[in-house]
Short mmCIF file of C-alpha atoms in Angstrom, two decimals:
data_model
loop_
_atom_site.label_atom_id
_atom_site.label_comp_id
_atom_site.label_asym_id
_atom_site.label_seq_id
_atom_site.Cartn_x
_atom_site.Cartn_y
_atom_site.Cartn_z
CA ALA A 1 -79.87 -23.93 -103.01
CA GLN A 2 -81.61 -20.74 -104.05
CA LYS A 3 -84.88 -20.19 -102.29
CA ILE A 4 -86.25 -18.00 -105.08
CA THR A 5 -85.22 -18.22 -108.73
CA GLN A 6 -86.10 -15.70 -111.39
CA THR A 7 -84.61 -16.88 -114.67
CA GLN A 8 -85.43 -13.84 -116.82
CA PRO A 9 -82.97 -11.00 -116.17
CA GLY A 10 -84.76 -8.80 -118.70
CA MET A 11 -87.93 -8.83 -120.77
CA PHE A 12 -89.63 -6.66 -123.35
CA VAL A 13 -93.35 -6.41 -123.94
CA GLN A 14 -95.44 -4.30 -126.26
CA GLU A 15 -97.76 -1.80 -124.61
CA LYS A 16 -101.28 -3.21 -124.05
CA GLU A 17 -100.09 -6.81 -124.28
CA ALA A 18 -99.92 -9.27 -121.38
CA VAL A 19 -96.61 -10.48 -119.96
CA THR A 20 -95.63 -13.29 -117.59
CA LEU A 21 -92.67 -13.00 -115.24
CA ASP A 22 -91.39 -16.33 -113.99
CA CYS A 23 -90.63 -17.30 -110.42
CA THR A 24 -89.84 -20.67 -108.90
CA TYR A 25 -89.26 -21.32 -105.24
CA ASP A 26 -87.76 -23.94 -103.00
CA THR A 27 -89.08 -24.80 -99.58
CA SER A 28 -89.93 -27.87 -97.55
CA ASP A 29 -92.42 -25.96 -95.41
CA GLN A 30 -96.12 -26.58 -95.89
CA SER A 31 -96.98 -23.05 -94.85
CA TYR A 32 -95.44 -20.22 -96.82
CA GLY A 33 -96.30 -17.03 -98.63
CA LEU A 34 -95.26 -15.70 -102.00
CA PHE A 35 -95.03 -12.02 -102.87
CA TRP A 36 -94.21 -9.81 -105.81
CA TYR A 37 -92.67 -6.37 -105.56
CA LYS A 38 -92.12 -3.69 -108.18
CA GLN A 39 -89.08 -1.42 -108.12
CA PRO A 40 -89.31 1.48 -110.58
CA SER A 41 -86.26 3.49 -111.55
CA SER A 42 -86.93 5.84 -108.65
CA GLY A 43 -85.86 3.01 -106.37
CA GLU A 44 -88.72 2.39 -103.98
CA MET A 45 -90.06 -1.12 -103.46
CA ILE A 46 -93.80 -1.43 -104.03
CA PHE A 47 -95.79 -4.45 -102.84
CA LEU A 48 -97.99 -5.82 -105.62
CA ILE A 49 -99.59 -9.14 -104.73
CA TYR A 50 -99.58 -12.01 -102.24
CA GLN A 51 -100.36 -15.74 -102.51
CA GLY A 52 -100.58 -18.05 -99.51
CA SER A 53 -99.57 -21.68 -99.82
CA TYR A 54 -103.01 -22.83 -98.73
CA ASP A 55 -104.91 -20.49 -101.03
CA GLU A 56 -106.79 -22.49 -103.64
CA GLN A 57 -107.52 -19.56 -105.89
CA ASN A 58 -104.87 -17.60 -107.74
CA ALA A 59 -104.44 -14.14 -106.29
CA THR A 60 -105.48 -11.13 -108.35
CA GLU A 61 -104.99 -7.39 -107.80
CA GLY A 62 -106.24 -5.26 -110.63
CA ARG A 63 -104.06 -5.95 -113.68
CA TYR A 64 -101.80 -8.24 -111.66
CA SER A 65 -102.46 -11.92 -111.15
CA LEU A 66 -100.34 -14.66 -109.71
CA ASN A 67 -100.27 -17.99 -111.52
CA PHE A 68 -99.66 -20.33 -108.60
CA GLN A 69 -98.70 -23.91 -109.44
CA LYS A 70 -97.91 -25.56 -106.15
CA ALA A 71 -96.76 -28.92 -107.48
CA ARG A 72 -94.29 -27.19 -109.79
CA LYS A 73 -93.32 -24.68 -107.10
CA SER A 74 -93.90 -21.78 -109.37
CA ALA A 75 -95.51 -18.41 -108.71
CA ASN A 76 -95.48 -16.46 -111.94
CA LEU A 77 -96.69 -12.88 -112.12
CA VAL A 78 -99.01 -12.01 -114.99
CA ILE A 79 -99.47 -8.38 -115.93
CA SER A 80 -102.37 -7.80 -118.28
CA ALA A 81 -102.66 -4.84 -120.65
CA SER A 82 -99.12 -3.58 -120.02
CA GLN A 83 -98.62 0.14 -119.58
CA LEU A 84 -95.50 2.24 -120.01
CA GLY A 85 -95.50 2.80 -116.26
CA ASP A 86 -95.04 -0.93 -115.73
CA SER A 87 -91.42 -0.63 -116.86
CA ALA A 88 -89.48 -1.54 -113.71
CA MET A 89 -87.64 -4.30 -111.88
CA TYR A 90 -89.88 -7.00 -110.46
CA PHE A 91 -88.90 -9.14 -107.51
CA CYS A 92 -90.45 -12.38 -106.36
CA ALA A 93 -90.16 -13.15 -102.65
CA MET A 94 -91.08 -15.93 -100.27
CA ARG A 95 -91.81 -16.02 -96.57
CA GLU A 96 -91.48 -19.42 -94.95
CA GLY A 97 -93.79 -20.26 -92.12
CA ARG A 98 -93.05 -21.28 -88.58
CA ASP A 99 -89.48 -20.41 -87.64
CA ASN A 100 -88.20 -17.06 -88.81
CA PHE A 101 -91.82 -16.33 -89.48
CA ASN A 102 -91.20 -13.02 -91.10
CA LYS A 103 -87.94 -13.58 -92.93
CA PHE A 104 -88.30 -12.99 -96.66
CA TYR A 105 -86.15 -14.42 -99.40
CA PHE A 106 -85.93 -12.37 -102.59
CA GLY A 107 -85.10 -13.42 -106.12
CA SER A 108 -82.61 -11.59 -108.31
CA GLY A 109 -85.32 -9.73 -110.18
CA THR A 110 -86.57 -9.30 -113.75
CA LYS A 111 -86.25 -5.99 -115.55
CA LEU A 112 -89.36 -5.36 -117.61
CA ASN A 113 -89.38 -2.86 -120.44
CA VAL A 114 -92.71 -1.88 -121.96
CA LYS A 115 -92.40 -0.61 -125.52
CA PRO A 116 -94.82 1.96 -126.93
CA ASP B 1 -99.85 7.24 -92.68
CA ALA B 2 -96.48 8.59 -93.78
CA GLY B 3 -95.04 5.16 -94.51
CA VAL B 4 -91.54 4.05 -93.60
CA ILE B 5 -89.25 7.05 -93.47
CA GLN B 6 -85.54 6.76 -94.11
CA SER B 7 -82.86 9.39 -93.90
CA PRO B 8 -80.75 10.52 -95.54
CA ARG B 9 -81.81 9.67 -99.11
CA HIS B 10 -78.25 9.94 -100.33
CA GLU B 11 -74.98 9.79 -98.44
CA VAL B 12 -71.50 10.25 -99.81
CA THR B 13 -68.67 9.68 -97.39
CA GLU B 14 -64.96 9.00 -97.39
CA MET B 15 -63.51 5.63 -96.59
CA GLY B 16 -62.92 5.23 -92.88
CA GLN B 17 -65.69 7.56 -91.79
CA GLU B 18 -68.63 6.52 -89.65
CA VAL B 19 -72.01 6.41 -91.38
CA THR B 20 -75.38 6.31 -89.66
CA LEU B 21 -78.57 5.48 -91.50
CA ARG B 22 -81.93 6.16 -89.89
CA CYS B 23 -85.36 4.64 -90.12
CA LYS B 24 -88.79 5.39 -88.72
CA PRO B 25 -91.18 2.44 -89.21
CA ILE B 26 -94.92 2.62 -89.64
CA SER B 27 -96.63 3.14 -86.32
CA GLY B 28 -97.96 -0.13 -84.97
CA HIS B 29 -95.64 -2.33 -86.99
CA ASP B 30 -93.81 -4.70 -84.69
CA TYR B 31 -91.17 -5.87 -87.16
CA LEU B 32 -88.37 -3.82 -88.66
CA PHE B 33 -85.91 -5.03 -91.28
CA TRP B 34 -82.71 -3.67 -92.77
CA TYR B 35 -81.83 -4.78 -96.29
CA ARG B 36 -78.91 -3.97 -98.56
CA GLN B 37 -79.26 -3.96 -102.34
CA THR B 38 -76.34 -4.23 -104.77
CA MET B 39 -76.14 -5.23 -108.40
CA MET B 40 -73.93 -8.17 -107.57
CA ARG B 41 -75.79 -9.61 -104.58
CA GLY B 42 -79.33 -8.34 -105.00
CA LEU B 43 -81.39 -7.79 -101.86
CA GLU B 44 -79.77 -9.10 -98.72
CA LEU B 45 -81.38 -9.15 -95.30
CA LEU B 46 -78.94 -7.69 -92.79
CA ILE B 47 -80.92 -7.79 -89.56
CA TYR B 48 -84.44 -7.69 -88.28
CA PHE B 49 -86.13 -6.69 -85.04
CA ASN B 50 -89.34 -7.74 -83.37
CA ASN B 51 -90.67 -5.40 -80.70
CA ASN B 52 -87.34 -3.57 -80.70
CA VAL B 53 -85.35 -6.75 -80.03
CA PRO B 54 -82.88 -8.03 -82.65
CA ILE B 55 -84.06 -11.46 -83.78
CA ASP B 56 -81.71 -12.40 -86.59
CA ASP B 57 -78.48 -10.57 -87.37
CA SER B 58 -76.88 -13.36 -89.34
CA GLY B 59 -76.82 -11.19 -92.45
CA MET B 60 -74.70 -8.44 -90.92
CA PRO B 61 -71.53 -8.69 -92.98
CA GLU B 62 -68.99 -7.97 -90.26
CA ASP B 63 -68.34 -6.19 -87.00
CA ARG B 64 -68.14 -2.85 -88.73
CA PHE B 65 -71.93 -3.00 -89.04
CA SER B 66 -74.23 -2.48 -86.08
CA ALA B 67 -77.94 -1.82 -85.74
CA LYS B 68 -80.06 -0.58 -82.87
CA MET B 69 -83.71 -0.02 -82.20
CA PRO B 70 -83.97 2.00 -78.99
CA ASN B 71 -87.75 2.36 -79.29
CA ALA B 72 -90.68 1.35 -81.48
CA SER B 73 -90.38 4.38 -83.73
CA PHE B 74 -86.69 4.57 -84.52
CA SER B 75 -83.83 2.41 -85.73
CA THR B 76 -80.28 3.07 -86.87
CA LEU B 77 -77.80 1.15 -88.97
CA LYS B 78 -74.23 2.20 -88.38
CA ILE B 79 -71.11 1.40 -90.37
CA GLN B 80 -67.80 2.18 -88.71
CA PRO B 81 -65.37 2.42 -90.40
CA SER B 82 -66.95 2.55 -93.85
CA GLU B 83 -65.31 0.99 -96.91
CA PRO B 84 -65.93 1.43 -100.65
CA ARG B 85 -67.46 -2.08 -100.84
CA ASP B 86 -70.22 -0.88 -98.50
CA SER B 87 -71.57 1.30 -101.31
CA ALA B 88 -75.15 0.15 -101.89
CA VAL B 89 -78.77 1.11 -101.39
CA TYR B 90 -79.90 0.36 -97.85
CA PHE B 91 -83.59 -0.25 -97.31
CA CYS B 92 -85.52 -0.24 -94.12
CA ALA B 93 -88.88 -2.05 -94.08
CA SER B 94 -91.53 -2.66 -91.48
CA SER B 95 -94.30 -5.18 -91.09
CA SER B 96 -97.27 -5.79 -88.84
CA GLY B 97 -96.33 -9.45 -88.69
CA HIS B 98 -99.55 -10.59 -90.31
CA PRO B 99 -98.56 -13.51 -92.55
CA ASN B 100 -100.56 -12.29 -95.53
CA TYR B 101 -98.98 -8.90 -95.68
CA GLY B 102 -95.75 -7.96 -97.30
CA TYR B 103 -93.27 -5.52 -95.97
CA THR B 104 -93.63 -1.81 -96.44
CA PHE B 105 -90.30 -0.47 -97.62
CA GLY B 106 -88.82 2.94 -97.13
CA SER B 107 -87.40 4.86 -100.07
CA GLY B 108 -83.89 3.67 -99.31
CA THR B 109 -80.59 5.38 -98.62
CA ARG B 110 -78.06 5.35 -101.44
CA LEU B 111 -74.65 5.15 -99.79
CA THR B 112 -71.49 5.90 -101.71
CA VAL B 113 -68.14 5.42 -99.98
CA VAL B 114 -65.24 6.97 -101.85
#
């Protein structure tokens, strides 16, 4: 089974609007972490935001927030007030706790296009 | 901090040749990871090290691939002999090991085997 599933291969959003990128995960661990990365066309991978499995509040970093719904095993990324520079691939990732403490599993990514 | 440094940025080589990719992690990071990214398979973990010791190499596709970390500031990923299907972007990443922190990725090496 896939550890991380991103069901939206591509999305469009109008500049200045908000957009939600979906991510669901599969783990039987109680302790885990969820991450989002941005990959612009230049190719580098940029860390955006982190959510721990025991965190009660949704994580926020500037215009990025993570909508964490533990019971549904979803960790959607919300980008508010989209900018042209947000056009990129976005990857959801999970780190499972305990064994293989630092091994990440990545989803297949969502390509976001912001329209002017 | 200069971040994770990979070299070369681009590599074009002929099938059968040996290819060596290099990585310098962030100073103080105890974990180093090698990933491969292709359109078909996405991001795949090849191998990772903790304190210079290989911990999990289950993602290394075959014996043609080898990775070393002779010291805390340097790692190599070698492909010998290279094949066209090895064409991909290879990322090195490092981590302090703190559970709340993500990896810091290098800029990647785009390998093309012709």
